[in-house]
mmCIF file of C-alpha atoms in Angstrom:
data_model
loop_
_atom_site.group_PDB
_atom_site.id
_atom_site.type_symbol
_atom_site.label_atom_id
_atom_site.label_comp_id
_atom_site.label_asym_id
_atom_site.label_seq_id
_atom_site.Cartn_x
_atom_site.Cartn_y
_atom_site.Cartn_z
ATOM 1 C CA MET A 1 -8.384 10.304 54.819
ATOM 2 C CA SER A 2 -5.879 11.653 52.335
ATOM 3 C CA GLN A 3 -5.962 10.433 48.747
ATOM 4 C CA LYS A 4 -2.957 8.648 47.348
ATOM 5 C CA PRO A 5 -1.144 10.907 44.857
ATOM 6 C CA LEU A 6 -1.970 9.778 41.344
ATOM 7 C CA THR A 7 0.612 9.068 38.676
ATOM 8 C CA TYR A 8 0.446 8.747 34.907
ATOM 9 C CA ALA A 9 0.891 4.986 35.383
ATOM 10 C CA ASP A 10 -2.214 4.945 37.612
ATOM 11 C CA ALA A 11 -4.105 6.406 34.634
ATOM 12 C CA GLY A 12 -2.899 3.551 32.462
ATOM 13 C CA VAL A 13 0.064 5.163 30.686
ATOM 14 C CA SER A 14 3.585 3.892 31.313
ATOM 15 C CA ILE A 15 6.354 6.324 30.386
ATOM 16 C CA ASP A 16 8.896 3.653 31.321
ATOM 17 C CA ALA A 17 7.345 1.180 28.866
ATOM 18 C CA GLY A 18 7.451 3.828 26.143
ATOM 19 C CA ASN A 19 11.108 4.567 26.821
ATOM 20 C CA ALA A 20 11.905 0.865 26.744
ATOM 21 C CA LEU A 21 10.207 0.561 23.371
ATOM 22 C CA VAL A 22 12.263 3.436 21.933
ATOM 23 C CA LYS A 23 15.448 1.652 22.989
ATOM 24 C CA THR A 24 14.190 -1.553 21.358
ATOM 25 C CA ILE A 25 13.295 0.026 18.026
ATOM 26 C CA GLY A 26 16.372 2.260 17.752
ATOM 27 C CA PRO A 27 18.451 -0.390 15.934
ATOM 28 C CA LEU A 28 15.488 -1.093 13.625
ATOM 29 C CA ALA A 29 15.401 2.550 12.551
ATOM 30 C CA ARG A 30 19.172 2.633 12.070
ATOM 31 C CA SER A 31 18.891 -0.347 9.727
ATOM 32 C CA THR A 32 16.942 1.860 7.299
ATOM 33 C CA ALA A 33 19.601 4.610 7.036
ATOM 34 C CA ARG A 34 20.223 5.932 3.514
ATOM 35 C CA PRO A 35 21.955 8.945 1.903
ATOM 36 C CA GLY A 36 20.300 12.017 3.345
ATOM 37 C CA ALA A 37 19.233 10.463 6.648
ATOM 38 C CA ASP A 38 21.066 8.709 9.462
ATOM 39 C CA ALA A 39 17.715 7.341 10.787
ATOM 40 C CA GLU A 40 18.564 8.004 14.434
ATOM 41 C CA LEU A 41 15.563 8.347 16.760
ATOM 42 C CA GLY A 42 15.095 10.504 19.818
ATOM 43 C CA GLY A 43 14.903 14.077 18.548
ATOM 44 C CA PHE A 44 11.793 16.225 18.348
ATOM 45 C CA GLY A 45 11.738 15.865 14.585
ATOM 46 C CA GLY A 46 13.453 13.915 11.829
ATOM 47 C CA VAL A 47 15.895 15.621 9.483
ATOM 48 C CA PHE A 48 16.572 14.791 5.829
ATOM 49 C CA ASP A 49 19.259 16.309 3.600
ATOM 50 C CA LEU A 50 18.051 16.491 -0.018
ATOM 51 C CA LYS A 51 21.448 17.632 -1.261
ATOM 52 C CA ALA A 52 23.126 14.598 0.257
ATOM 53 C CA ALA A 53 20.534 12.438 -1.516
ATOM 54 C CA GLY A 54 21.720 13.840 -4.837
ATOM 55 C CA TYR A 55 18.798 16.074 -5.816
ATOM 56 C CA ILE A 56 19.307 19.310 -7.758
ATOM 57 C CA ASP A 57 15.871 20.839 -8.423
ATOM 58 C CA PRO A 58 13.437 18.549 -6.600
ATOM 59 C CA LEU A 59 9.762 18.666 -5.857
ATOM 60 C CA LEU A 60 8.613 17.025 -2.643
ATOM 61 C CA VAL A 61 5.715 14.572 -2.791
ATOM 62 C CA ALA A 62 3.969 13.447 0.395
ATOM 63 C CA ALA A 63 1.520 10.639 1.134
ATOM 64 C CA ASN A 64 -0.136 9.244 4.225
ATOM 65 C CA ASP A 65 -2.287 6.171 4.788
ATOM 66 C CA GLY A 66 -3.141 3.380 7.175
ATOM 67 C CA VAL A 67 -3.708 -0.366 7.027
ATOM 68 C CA GLY A 68 -7.441 -0.307 7.683
ATOM 69 C CA THR A 69 -9.387 -3.198 9.153
ATOM 70 C CA LYS A 70 -6.755 -5.664 8.008
ATOM 71 C CA LEU A 71 -5.352 -4.824 11.440
ATOM 72 C CA LYS A 72 -8.333 -6.580 13.049
ATOM 73 C CA LEU A 73 -7.313 -9.848 11.411
ATOM 74 C CA ALA A 74 -3.713 -9.332 12.500
ATOM 75 C CA ILE A 75 -4.816 -8.697 16.078
ATOM 76 C CA GLU A 76 -7.286 -11.595 16.161
ATOM 77 C CA THR A 77 -4.728 -14.065 14.810
ATOM 78 C CA GLY A 78 -1.695 -12.642 16.618
ATOM 79 C CA ARG A 79 0.128 -12.121 13.308
ATOM 80 C CA HIS A 80 1.720 -8.676 13.467
ATOM 81 C CA GLU A 81 4.840 -9.323 11.401
ATOM 82 C CA GLY A 82 3.558 -7.957 8.096
ATOM 83 C CA VAL A 83 1.281 -5.013 8.863
ATOM 84 C CA GLY A 84 4.165 -2.551 8.974
ATOM 85 C CA ILE A 85 5.112 -3.528 5.419
ATOM 86 C CA ASP A 86 1.492 -2.833 4.451
ATOM 87 C CA LEU A 87 1.740 0.586 6.093
ATOM 88 C CA VAL A 88 4.867 1.571 4.161
ATOM 89 C CA ALA A 89 3.590 0.065 0.916
ATOM 90 C CA MET A 90 0.353 2.031 0.909
ATOM 91 C CA CYS A 91 2.341 5.266 1.094
ATOM 92 C CA ALA A 92 5.453 4.412 -0.942
ATOM 93 C CA ASN A 93 3.479 2.946 -3.848
ATOM 94 C CA ASP A 94 1.472 6.184 -3.998
ATOM 95 C CA LEU A 95 4.709 8.162 -4.351
ATOM 96 C CA ILE A 96 6.291 6.126 -7.141
ATOM 97 C CA VAL A 97 3.213 6.559 -9.336
ATOM 98 C CA GLN A 98 4.071 10.270 -9.426
ATOM 99 C CA GLY A 99 7.686 9.524 -10.240
ATOM 100 C CA ALA A 100 8.885 10.247 -6.716
ATOM 101 C CA GLU A 101 11.531 8.262 -4.871
ATOM 102 C CA PRO A 102 10.417 7.597 -1.267
ATOM 103 C CA LEU A 103 12.986 9.248 1.009
ATOM 104 C CA PHE A 104 11.756 9.036 4.576
ATOM 105 C CA PHE A 105 8.921 7.612 6.618
ATOM 106 C CA LEU A 106 7.274 8.338 9.958
ATOM 107 C CA ASP A 107 4.757 6.150 11.757
ATOM 108 C CA TYR A 108 2.034 6.633 14.343
ATOM 109 C CA TYR A 109 1.183 3.711 16.624
ATOM 110 C CA ALA A 110 -1.805 4.134 18.957
ATOM 111 C CA THR A 111 -3.069 1.642 21.517
ATOM 112 C CA GLY A 112 -4.990 1.411 24.767
ATOM 113 C CA LYS A 113 -2.199 -0.297 26.664
ATOM 114 C CA LEU A 114 1.291 -0.666 25.288
ATOM 115 C CA ASP A 115 2.438 -4.237 24.702
ATOM 116 C CA ASN A 116 6.111 -3.860 23.900
ATOM 117 C CA ASP A 117 6.375 -7.250 22.200
ATOM 118 C CA VAL A 118 3.534 -6.457 19.810
ATOM 119 C CA ALA A 119 4.727 -2.896 19.221
ATOM 120 C CA ALA A 120 8.278 -4.061 18.546
ATOM 121 C CA ALA A 121 7.021 -6.638 16.033
ATOM 122 C CA VAL A 122 4.990 -3.974 14.254
ATOM 123 C CA VAL A 123 7.872 -1.484 14.117
ATOM 124 C CA ALA A 124 10.212 -4.226 12.932
ATOM 125 C CA SER A 125 7.874 -4.802 10.004
ATOM 126 C CA ILE A 126 7.718 -1.046 9.332
ATOM 127 C CA ALA A 127 11.523 -1.026 9.170
ATOM 128 C CA GLU A 128 11.415 -3.967 6.754
ATOM 129 C CA GLY A 129 8.943 -2.074 4.589
ATOM 130 C CA CYS A 130 11.242 0.952 4.602
ATOM 131 C CA ARG A 131 14.183 -1.198 3.519
ATOM 132 C CA GLN A 132 12.094 -2.638 0.682
ATOM 133 C CA ALA A 133 11.061 0.861 -0.415
ATOM 134 C CA GLY A 134 14.529 2.352 0.036
ATOM 135 C CA CYS A 135 13.381 5.018 2.497
ATOM 136 C CA ALA A 136 14.599 5.863 5.990
ATOM 137 C CA LEU A 137 12.494 5.506 9.128
ATOM 138 C CA ILE A 138 13.399 8.833 10.731
ATOM 139 C CA GLY A 139 10.722 9.217 13.386
ATOM 140 C CA GLY A 140 7.346 8.298 14.738
ATOM 141 C CA GLU A 141 4.978 8.489 17.649
ATOM 142 C CA THR A 142 3.700 5.871 20.079
ATOM 143 C CA ALA A 143 0.501 6.882 21.841
ATOM 144 C CA GLU A 144 -0.880 4.968 24.825
ATOM 145 C CA MET A 145 -4.510 6.043 25.260
ATOM 146 C CA PRO A 146 -6.531 4.083 27.827
ATOM 147 C CA GLY A 147 -10.240 4.145 27.104
ATOM 148 C CA MET A 148 -9.803 4.901 23.391
ATOM 149 C CA TYR A 149 -9.065 1.330 22.298
ATOM 150 C CA ALA A 150 -10.274 -2.066 23.481
ATOM 151 C CA GLY A 151 -7.771 -4.371 25.119
ATOM 152 C CA GLY A 152 -5.161 -5.577 22.633
ATOM 153 C CA ASP A 153 -6.297 -3.246 19.853
ATOM 154 C CA TYR A 154 -4.001 -0.796 18.110
ATOM 155 C CA ASP A 155 -4.079 1.429 15.054
ATOM 156 C CA LEU A 156 -1.435 2.574 12.608
ATOM 157 C CA ALA A 157 -0.867 5.566 10.368
ATOM 158 C CA GLY A 158 2.089 6.191 8.108
ATOM 159 C CA PHE A 159 3.553 9.301 6.510
ATOM 160 C CA CYS A 160 6.048 9.170 3.653
ATOM 161 C CA VAL A 161 7.840 11.955 1.795
ATOM 162 C CA GLY A 162 9.564 11.499 -1.539
ATOM 163 C CA ALA A 163 11.269 13.664 -4.114
ATOM 164 C CA VAL A 164 11.342 13.887 -7.879
ATOM 165 C CA GLU A 165 13.334 16.205 -10.109
ATOM 166 C CA ARG A 166 11.034 18.879 -11.504
ATOM 167 C CA ASP A 167 11.366 17.639 -15.091
ATOM 168 C CA LYS A 168 10.710 14.011 -14.152
ATOM 169 C CA VAL A 169 7.269 14.302 -12.534
ATOM 170 C CA LEU A 170 4.992 11.546 -13.790
ATOM 171 C CA THR A 171 1.569 13.000 -14.621
ATOM 172 C CA GLY A 172 0.209 10.724 -17.351
ATOM 173 C CA LYS A 173 -0.196 13.696 -19.697
ATOM 174 C CA ASP A 174 1.625 11.850 -22.493
ATOM 175 C CA VAL A 175 -0.623 8.784 -22.382
ATOM 176 C CA ALA A 176 -2.189 8.317 -25.827
ATOM 177 C CA PRO A 177 -4.371 5.864 -27.761
ATOM 178 C CA GLY A 178 -2.383 2.780 -28.719
ATOM 179 C CA ASP A 179 -0.348 2.699 -25.517
ATOM 180 C CA VAL A 180 -0.007 -0.649 -23.768
ATOM 181 C CA ILE A 181 -1.323 -1.330 -20.266
ATOM 182 C CA LEU A 182 0.895 -3.660 -18.231
ATOM 183 C CA GLY A 183 -0.373 -5.274 -15.038
ATOM 184 C CA LEU A 184 2.053 -6.120 -12.225
ATOM 185 C CA ALA A 185 0.867 -8.980 -10.049
ATOM 186 C CA SER A 186 -0.251 -8.286 -6.501
ATOM 187 C CA SER A 187 0.826 -10.336 -3.490
ATOM 188 C CA GLY A 188 -2.761 -10.896 -2.440
ATOM 189 C CA VAL A 189 -5.562 -8.664 -1.201
ATOM 190 C CA HIS A 190 -3.029 -5.990 -0.158
ATOM 191 C CA SER A 191 -4.705 -3.490 2.238
ATOM 192 C CA ASN A 192 -8.082 -2.642 0.744
ATOM 193 C CA GLY A 193 -11.470 -4.290 0.996
ATOM 194 C CA PHE A 194 -10.939 -5.925 4.386
ATOM 195 C CA SER A 195 -14.267 -4.784 5.802
ATOM 196 C CA LEU A 196 -15.834 -6.937 3.091
ATOM 197 C CA VAL A 197 -13.283 -9.715 3.685
ATOM 198 C CA ARG A 198 -14.184 -9.816 7.368
ATOM 199 C CA ARG A 199 -17.903 -9.851 6.520
ATOM 200 C CA ILE A 200 -17.314 -12.804 4.177
ATOM 201 C CA ILE A 201 -15.411 -14.652 6.908
ATOM 202 C CA GLU A 202 -18.302 -14.080 9.319
ATOM 203 C CA THR A 203 -21.036 -14.964 6.817
ATOM 204 C CA ALA A 204 -19.293 -18.054 5.444
ATOM 205 C CA GLY A 205 -18.227 -19.230 8.900
ATOM 206 C CA TRP A 206 -14.572 -19.589 7.941
ATOM 207 C CA ASP A 207 -12.161 -20.570 10.686
ATOM 208 C CA LEU A 208 -9.162 -18.251 10.924
ATOM 209 C CA GLY A 209 -7.520 -20.971 12.953
ATOM 210 C CA ASP A 210 -6.727 -22.331 9.516
ATOM 211 C CA GLY A 211 -3.208 -20.959 9.339
ATOM 212 C CA ARG A 212 -3.069 -21.082 5.560
ATOM 213 C CA LEU A 213 -6.105 -18.853 5.151
ATOM 214 C CA ALA A 214 -4.881 -16.312 7.708
ATOM 215 C CA GLU A 215 -1.435 -16.297 6.123
ATOM 216 C CA ALA A 216 -2.874 -15.718 2.655
ATOM 217 C CA LEU A 217 -5.138 -12.890 3.790
ATOM 218 C CA LEU A 218 -2.371 -11.188 5.773
ATOM 219 C CA GLN A 219 0.259 -11.434 3.039
ATOM 220 C CA PRO A 220 1.890 -7.970 3.042
ATOM 221 C CA THR A 221 1.236 -5.499 0.260
ATOM 222 C CA ARG A 222 3.863 -5.689 -2.467
ATOM 223 C CA ILE A 223 6.148 -2.660 -2.706
ATOM 224 C CA TYR A 224 6.916 -1.844 -6.344
ATOM 225 C CA VAL A 225 9.349 1.047 -5.836
ATOM 226 C CA ARG A 226 12.676 -0.648 -6.560
ATOM 227 C CA SER A 227 11.327 -2.319 -9.715
ATOM 228 C CA LEU A 228 9.746 0.810 -11.145
ATOM 229 C CA LEU A 229 12.061 3.638 -10.090
ATOM 230 C CA PRO A 230 14.810 3.004 -12.696
ATOM 231 C CA LEU A 231 12.218 2.847 -15.490
ATOM 232 C CA VAL A 232 10.496 5.994 -14.290
ATOM 233 C CA GLN A 233 13.776 7.886 -14.051
ATOM 234 C CA ALA A 234 14.735 6.725 -17.541
ATOM 235 C CA GLY A 235 11.460 8.041 -18.948
ATOM 236 C CA ASP A 236 10.305 4.605 -20.127
ATOM 237 C CA VAL A 237 6.901 4.796 -18.403
ATOM 238 C CA LYS A 238 4.101 7.221 -19.294
ATOM 239 C CA GLY A 239 1.801 6.549 -16.373
ATOM 240 C CA LEU A 240 1.410 4.401 -13.259
ATOM 241 C CA ALA A 241 -1.656 3.541 -11.205
ATOM 242 C CA HIS A 242 -1.531 1.966 -7.749
ATOM 243 C CA ILE A 243 -4.526 -0.389 -7.596
ATOM 244 C CA THR A 244 -6.109 0.229 -4.212
ATOM 245 C CA GLY A 245 -9.731 0.847 -3.186
ATOM 246 C CA GLY A 246 -11.866 1.115 -6.308
ATOM 247 C CA GLY A 247 -9.834 -1.534 -8.132
ATOM 248 C CA LEU A 248 -8.769 -1.182 -11.737
ATOM 249 C CA LEU A 249 -11.991 0.587 -12.619
ATOM 250 C CA GLU A 250 -11.446 3.700 -10.541
ATOM 251 C CA ASN A 251 -7.680 3.925 -10.162
ATOM 252 C CA ILE A 252 -6.467 3.777 -13.763
ATOM 253 C CA PRO A 253 -8.566 6.780 -14.896
ATOM 254 C CA ARG A 254 -6.819 8.923 -12.290
ATOM 255 C CA VAL A 255 -3.688 8.963 -14.491
ATOM 256 C CA LEU A 256 -5.389 9.343 -17.874
ATOM 257 C CA PRO A 257 -5.710 12.598 -19.827
ATOM 258 C CA GLU A 258 -9.072 13.632 -21.212
ATOM 259 C CA GLY A 259 -10.070 11.786 -24.376
ATOM 260 C CA THR A 260 -8.382 8.513 -23.438
ATOM 261 C CA ARG A 261 -9.861 5.330 -22.034
ATOM 262 C CA ALA A 262 -8.321 2.195 -20.553
ATOM 263 C CA VAL A 263 -9.749 -0.987 -22.044
ATOM 264 C CA ILE A 264 -8.841 -4.021 -19.939
ATOM 265 C CA ASP A 265 -9.248 -7.662 -20.946
ATOM 266 C CA GLY A 266 -9.885 -9.605 -17.746
ATOM 267 C CA SER A 267 -9.202 -12.920 -19.489
ATOM 268 C CA ARG A 268 -5.508 -12.013 -19.860
ATOM 269 C CA TRP A 269 -4.652 -13.219 -16.352
ATOM 270 C CA PRO A 270 -6.211 -15.850 -14.077
ATOM 271 C CA LEU A 271 -8.103 -14.729 -11.005
ATOM 272 C CA PRO A 272 -5.886 -15.861 -8.078
ATOM 273 C CA SER A 273 -7.417 -18.617 -5.989
ATOM 274 C CA LEU A 274 -7.705 -16.405 -2.896
ATOM 275 C CA PHE A 275 -9.942 -13.959 -4.758
ATOM 276 C CA ALA A 276 -11.953 -16.810 -6.235
ATOM 277 C CA ARG A 277 -12.528 -18.128 -2.712
ATOM 278 C CA LEU A 278 -13.606 -14.691 -1.492
ATOM 279 C CA GLN A 279 -15.949 -14.281 -4.448
ATOM 280 C CA GLU A 280 -17.547 -17.670 -3.832
ATOM 281 C CA GLY A 281 -17.714 -17.208 -0.068
ATOM 282 C CA GLY A 282 -19.545 -13.902 -0.371
ATOM 283 C CA GLN A 283 -21.427 -14.615 -3.593
ATOM 284 C CA ILE A 284 -19.922 -11.375 -4.879
ATOM 285 C CA ALA A 285 -20.915 -10.138 -8.326
ATOM 286 C CA PRO A 286 -18.052 -9.756 -10.830
ATOM 287 C CA ALA A 287 -18.529 -5.980 -11.056
ATOM 288 C CA GLU A 288 -18.320 -5.684 -7.264
ATOM 289 C CA MET A 289 -15.105 -7.725 -7.260
ATOM 290 C CA ALA A 290 -13.619 -5.402 -9.866
ATOM 291 C CA ARG A 291 -14.559 -2.298 -7.862
ATOM 292 C CA THR A 292 -13.447 -3.573 -4.450
ATOM 293 C CA PHE A 293 -10.338 -5.730 -4.869
ATOM 294 C CA ASN A 294 -7.183 -5.613 -6.967
ATOM 295 C CA CYS A 295 -8.066 -9.114 -8.267
ATOM 296 C CA GLY A 296 -4.406 -10.001 -8.750
ATOM 297 C CA ILE A 297 -3.098 -6.744 -10.252
ATOM 298 C CA GLY A 298 -1.477 -4.437 -7.709
ATOM 299 C CA MET A 299 0.102 -1.873 -10.028
ATOM 300 C CA VAL A 300 -0.501 -0.786 -13.611
ATOM 301 C CA ALA A 301 2.111 0.706 -15.930
ATOM 302 C CA ILE A 302 1.162 2.478 -19.145
ATOM 303 C CA VAL A 303 3.900 2.484 -21.788
ATOM 304 C CA GLY A 304 4.276 3.211 -25.465
ATOM 305 C CA SER A 305 3.787 0.196 -27.717
ATOM 306 C CA GLY A 306 7.431 0.386 -28.791
ATOM 307 C CA GLU A 307 8.668 0.295 -25.180
ATOM 308 C CA ALA A 308 6.360 -2.471 -23.929
ATOM 309 C CA ALA A 309 8.713 -5.390 -24.577
ATOM 310 C CA GLY A 310 11.721 -3.687 -22.988
ATOM 311 C CA VAL A 311 9.789 -2.504 -19.939
ATOM 312 C CA THR A 312 8.258 -5.947 -19.477
ATOM 313 C CA ALA A 313 11.683 -7.599 -19.636
ATOM 314 C CA ALA A 314 13.142 -5.130 -17.127
ATOM 315 C CA LEU A 315 10.287 -5.628 -14.686
ATOM 316 C CA LYS A 316 10.531 -9.407 -14.932
ATOM 317 C CA ALA A 317 14.278 -9.192 -14.328
ATOM 318 C CA ALA A 318 13.477 -7.175 -11.185
ATOM 319 C CA GLY A 319 11.242 -9.982 -9.931
ATOM 320 C CA GLU A 320 7.811 -8.798 -11.028
ATOM 321 C CA THR A 321 5.141 -10.917 -12.691
ATOM 322 C CA VAL A 322 3.975 -8.820 -15.646
ATOM 323 C CA THR A 323 1.083 -9.278 -18.076
ATOM 324 C CA GLU A 324 -0.163 -7.098 -20.907
ATOM 325 C CA ILE A 325 -3.756 -6.580 -19.800
ATOM 326 C CA GLY A 326 -5.081 -3.957 -22.175
ATOM 327 C CA ARG A 327 -4.672 -0.875 -24.340
ATOM 328 C CA ILE A 328 -5.434 2.812 -24.236
ATOM 329 C CA LYS A 329 -8.112 3.881 -26.700
ATOM 330 C CA SER A 330 -9.840 7.112 -27.621
ATOM 331 C CA GLY A 331 -12.997 7.881 -25.706
ATOM 332 C CA ARG A 332 -14.452 9.304 -22.538
ATOM 333 C CA ARG A 333 -11.895 9.228 -19.746
ATOM 334 C CA GLY A 334 -12.503 6.070 -17.733
ATOM 335 C CA CYS A 335 -11.905 2.335 -17.676
ATOM 336 C CA THR A 336 -13.718 -0.644 -19.173
ATOM 337 C CA VAL A 337 -13.024 -4.093 -17.752
ATOM 338 C CA SER A 338 -14.442 -7.001 -19.715
ATOM 339 C CA GLY A 339 -13.700 -10.668 -20.328
ATOM 340 C CA GLY A 340 -14.953 -13.869 -21.892
ATOM 341 C CA ALA A 341 -17.348 -16.314 -20.302
ATOM 342 C CA GLY A 342 -16.074 -17.674 -17.026
ATOM 343 C CA THR A 343 -13.761 -14.777 -16.235
ATOM 344 C CA TRP A 344 -14.172 -12.546 -13.201
ATOM 345 C CA ALA A 345 -14.359 -9.263 -15.058
ATOM 346 C CA SER A 346 -17.435 -7.111 -15.387
ATOM 347 C CA GLN A 347 -19.012 -6.838 -18.808
ATOM 348 C CA GLN A 348 -20.288 -3.405 -17.885
ATOM 349 C CA ASP A 349 -18.679 -0.127 -18.838
ATOM 350 C CA TRP A 350 -17.704 1.614 -15.599
ATOM 351 C CA SER A 351 -16.438 5.197 -15.651
ATOM 352 C CA ALA A 352 -14.423 6.625 -12.775
ATOM 353 C CA SER A 353 -16.772 8.572 -10.529
ATOM 354 C CA HIS A 354 -14.107 10.938 -9.192
ATOM 355 C CA ASP A 355 -10.543 12.064 -9.745
ATOM 356 C CA ALA A 356 -9.159 11.609 -6.243
#
């Protein structure tokens, strides 16, 4: 008895479905076109023209990241419309803190079996993230890998490249005692700490069928590029820190020179209700909150005391919620977060444990 000839589809991979997806997402990529990139898909690699983007003596800055286990909540609740924004944000926000303008983005979407509706929703949100960050979606990869992922699961990775003129690189070297620390409000949990979030949900027995809770947890990461880029290019900002894993305590020291310390007053802004609910649901100690979550501050800008008012006004005009949350002082490089009774902040003095 002869065996039926096997095909790739028999192995669980549909080339036709992949081709159909490319046709679907083509217009989404084109919607992100910008000077330097036409954002057409279909080639073996994406092309970007730095000269057309207006750069003279640029340095390239690259970042890559994922969304983490926040994807599990998106999959479990069927809410895929924001995770692509998260993906772009985690990369683009890491570029702006070095003074770089995000120029182009590539994504990697991996799944066990391709669901074109889900994939299209995810890529649509990636395109939206690119529009918010001002970068072009110039390529990507969709991988259908039966046996690697459980039914309905998928994973994402993003890669973003930006540029900054050589004399405009933001290193934090000019940060000095007396400088003001401005906190830009987050849009929620962003994309860090979701393994703990999911454990809290399980332990507390919360029902994700509660649409309000799921919506709050899956609120996309805020992209700060358009608000900050003009100020960075004008030289009005000395340092920026994207508040991701490690919270304020471990991210701010990454942009401080030796001999300077960030001193944060946690009573300067209210702990958002979502974080208060997470803290209560998991009985999380204040110090653990400060090390795991952004606690309402998604980006930190360090500016000279004379520029603080102007920078604050410009950021508010760009739509940001801004609060002066602390000062730079002399001392061992690190960050102290403290606050009065009833605030979330740790009273302990936590130094950054690493530079990266």
